Amino acid sequence: MKKIATLVLLLFYTGWAGAQGMVNGKLLDTQTKKGLYLATVTIYKAADTSIVTYRLSAEDGTFKIPGLPLNVPLRAIATFTGYKVMRTDFTLTQAALNMDTLWMSPDSTSLDEVLVVAERPPMTVRKDTIEFNAAAFKTLPNALVEDLLKKLPGVQVDRDGNITVNGKPVNRITVDGKAFFGDDPKMATRNLPSNVIDKVQVTDDKEELLRRGDDNLNNVGKVINLTFKKGVKKGMFGKAYAGAGTEGTYEAGAIANIFRDTLQVSALGYINNLNRPGFSFSELMQTGGMQRNTDVNTNRSVSIWRNSSGGTGIRINDINFGGITEYGGLSTSSGLGLNINHSPSSKQSIFGQYFYGNVKVDVKNDGYTTYNNADTLLRRSEKETAKILINAHNIGLGAKLRPDTLTNILAGINYMAGTTVDDRFTLVQNTNSVLGPLSDGGVDLDRDNVSRNYRHYINYSRLSRTKKGRRLNLNHQLSWQLRDNEATTHSLINYQYPQPKDSLFDQLRNEKVPTLNVSIYGNYSEPVIKNLSVRMDARYEYEQLTNTIRTYARDGSGGFTVLNNALSNRFERTSNSFSTAAGLEYKNKKLTITPRVRYQSQRFVNRLVSLPQDVVQQLNTFLPELGIVYGKLNIDYRKEVILPGYRYLIPVFDNTNPYVINNGNPDLLPAIRHSLQLNMYTYDPKLSLNVWGWARAATIRNDVIQNILQQDNGTQLVLPVNAGEGKSISGNGGINKQNKFSQRFTMNSNIGFYYEYNENYFSYNNQLSKQYRNNVNLWAGIGLNWNDVFEWNNNASYGGQKVRNSNKTLFQSYDVTSYEISSEQILRWPKHIILENNIAFIRNSAFVDPSLREYVRWNAAVNITMFKNEAGVLRLGVNDILKKINNTQVILSQNMLKYSNGNVLGNYYMATFTYNIRPTGAKKKVGGQSLLLF
């Protein structure tokens, strides 16, 4: 430990030792005599033109550059788009040098034409484009584009590979201006090596701006364009890995990508029993092509799970890719995928993809649920075992066309077919704190679910050639879904209250739900006079849904052929919804005001076989909207009418679980919601400081809540009902700061918060209570990097939840706190050796068992790199060194506390070898240590 501390201090001292001098000055325009904002001042060593550091000028043109070596010949080069390059040589003989005023002359010549390659600045601002010189940001020999992006000021990359630039998300990445593997950002960042990249260019996503139909740049993401070095236009890259460990653990997989000018082909396959997907979410989105199916709509359904035990899981369009899903337990997952993308020009991009996913889940779970009612506590204890098997196929095709500079067309289709077989057995015991045991027994539930899903979309955007600001956007979507669910329930329950009896229960319940949704949407913008435009939009949506429920009891021969009419029905919903809005947009410098009025007409016809007449929901309403933009601040207000979901309307008992029986209510009213939202972000490129935040407030009337009727024998009847007015307030904000003390020593820090307040009703045994919930989360982190040899990342988070009830005599309150403190260290020394250590302390006051309430999660690994360009990596790792990881969850809701403790993949040792294939055509960078590929 003493040696490690000494090494850390030595690294820090070495990083600071050369940073002893500083220069400052001011850049002015020779004609206007005004300061030049965001000009780049780069300091080079005069002997070999290697970059020492750089800074951007402030609004008045001033600059200050610390961290410069003394008594070394240096060269300062100031660059600014549209101006001649300014060069000056100097040597620092004292701690500070004032260069006074430096004059720059306007010049139409391109910077690239007057700068030699070695003098290109690290960063250049060109109107709405920020350009980074990749060679100025040192990366390791086998580093990826993602590692390069992490070094760029203003760029943040999270652990899932999602990218933000100056607080805005990156929607897509292009290569040499063309679509690359369907424009999915992570396809490039997680697979392309950094040493083939010449420039990184960042611009606003103008295509998203067109689709939105407004000019608010605050609401659109970014696009990154990577330019290859000369000679790098085709190649192959990918990786293959295989590993085995103790406790029967294993993993294997491969991903291969081939690109040749305009054609990209990728394939992947994986299998593991490590409670996680074979590849990251990023890689699944890349090669699976899921990103491409939703460039213009929200049809993609994505869920990602994580828990404190380290398990992860992913579901994309109802395909499960392993890990801890809502089922819990231990997972074995496998998958195969193929993706083809053809971009013959910047005006055309065509893609196709196929993916197959398989997941096997083994669940063992002990838990209980308690309901408090005055001095009475009902406790339902459950011990559950389950086997789940999931299979799914997904195929998609799409195209992106740009016939001319004014027109964009996007189109795509997707089809998914999946099955889920879920067999579970649960031992249940119900106890009343006053009456004692109520019932006990076992429930055997087998479910076979079949899903089919077809989607297609097309989007057309057109700008006017003759009138600036005039635009038209049209969008069409169609989706057809089929859910065919079959559930067989066999249970034997022993009731002790109110009268002792045994109940044998056998039934087969089949539910078939085909659904068709079609929508057409368009918006149009027309400038009227200076600073004033008219904006209009219209949307039509059609839905046809049928829900057929058939419940059967056993016949004399043991088969399920006896139809139970009381538990069977057929529900049909046909809906037509039309809305149109018109408003004015006033713009004056930083201020934009857009008042709008929306007319909404909805007609839902609900038909039940068991009812003599249809239930018709019809609304015609005028809804106000207001949008205000001032600089980086957005303010939006709107009123909405929300019809209840169709499942809440079906008056048919669902007793698949005989302990919790649900029913519907066809008399539900629509909910009325008013909402106000504020969001802002700001980024100071000079300080590398990003500040962001949002806040929301809403009121809702006639919200749908569940009325729980507790029966004497411990079973529950659940009926949806309308409640009074509810309120909610939430806010989220944070600060991210990057400090670059020198070219070798950087620090990233962040701090943030989330707060939520909810005030709504719940009903238990027809006793209504208003519940007040406060949730707060705080987090902070700091990361240090010394020359990519040593990284030290530290994070801390705190969560608190308080629940209060207006009916204090019947329902108790809850106070729960949790926090996690984690630290990660990575040491790339000596050469070819990478040491990893990750330790976290976790505490949750909601856990009843003191041994589970707080624990330490500790993982570590050593990586050995080998072969040319360090393409091979052998990883020897250990998971849960202290054998403390658990899969415990506590859920607080209304007057309910639900506790569960499931099986978990804990301590194991594993050795994994990974071989990385890199494209040819680019020279290897000199120097640096190795970097493990995850």
PDB file of C-alpha atoms in Angstrom, residues 364-369 382 384 847 852 886-891 897-903:
ATOM      1  CA  LYS A 364     -35.212 -18.405  -6.992  1.00  0.00           C
ATOM      2  CA  ASN A 365     -36.755 -15.722  -4.862  1.00  0.00           C
ATOM      3  CA  ASP A 366     -37.827 -15.344  -1.239  1.00  0.00           C
ATOM      4  CA  GLY A 367     -39.869 -12.326  -0.254  1.00  0.00           C
ATOM      5  CA  TYR A 368     -42.935 -10.854   1.300  1.00  0.00           C
ATOM      6  CA  THR A 369     -45.428  -8.042   0.838  1.00  0.00           C
ATOM      7  CA  GLU A 382     -43.811 -15.932  -1.093  1.00  0.00           C
ATOM      8  CA  GLU A 384     -40.819 -18.683  -5.755  1.00  0.00           C
ATOM      9  CA  PHE A 847     -33.359  -3.816   4.200  1.00  0.00           C
ATOM     10  CA  LEU A 852     -27.889  -7.215   3.726  1.00  0.00           C
ATOM     11  CA  ASN A 886     -26.891  -9.755  -3.060  1.00  0.00           C
ATOM     12  CA  ASN A 887     -29.997  -9.311  -5.173  1.00  0.00           C
ATOM     13  CA  THR A 888     -32.258  -7.622  -2.632  1.00  0.00           C
ATOM     14  CA  GLN A 889     -34.966  -5.138  -3.556  1.00  0.00           C
ATOM     15  CA  VAL A 890     -37.436  -3.060  -1.539  1.00  0.00           C
ATOM     16  CA  ILE A 891     -40.406  -1.285  -3.161  1.00  0.00           C
ATOM     17  CA  LEU A 897     -43.904  -2.583   1.288  1.00  0.00           C
ATOM     18  CA  LYS A 898     -42.556  -5.307  -0.982  1.00  0.00           C
ATOM     19  CA  TYR A 899     -39.308  -7.066  -0.093  1.00  0.00           C
ATOM     20  CA  SER A 900     -37.519  -9.672  -2.225  1.00  0.00           C
ATOM     21  CA  ASN A 901     -34.180 -11.487  -2.088  1.00  0.00           C
ATOM     22  CA  GLY A 902     -33.268 -13.518  -5.173  1.00  0.00           C
ATOM     23  CA  ASN A 903     -30.481 -15.752  -6.373  1.00  0.00           C
TER      24      ASN A 903
END
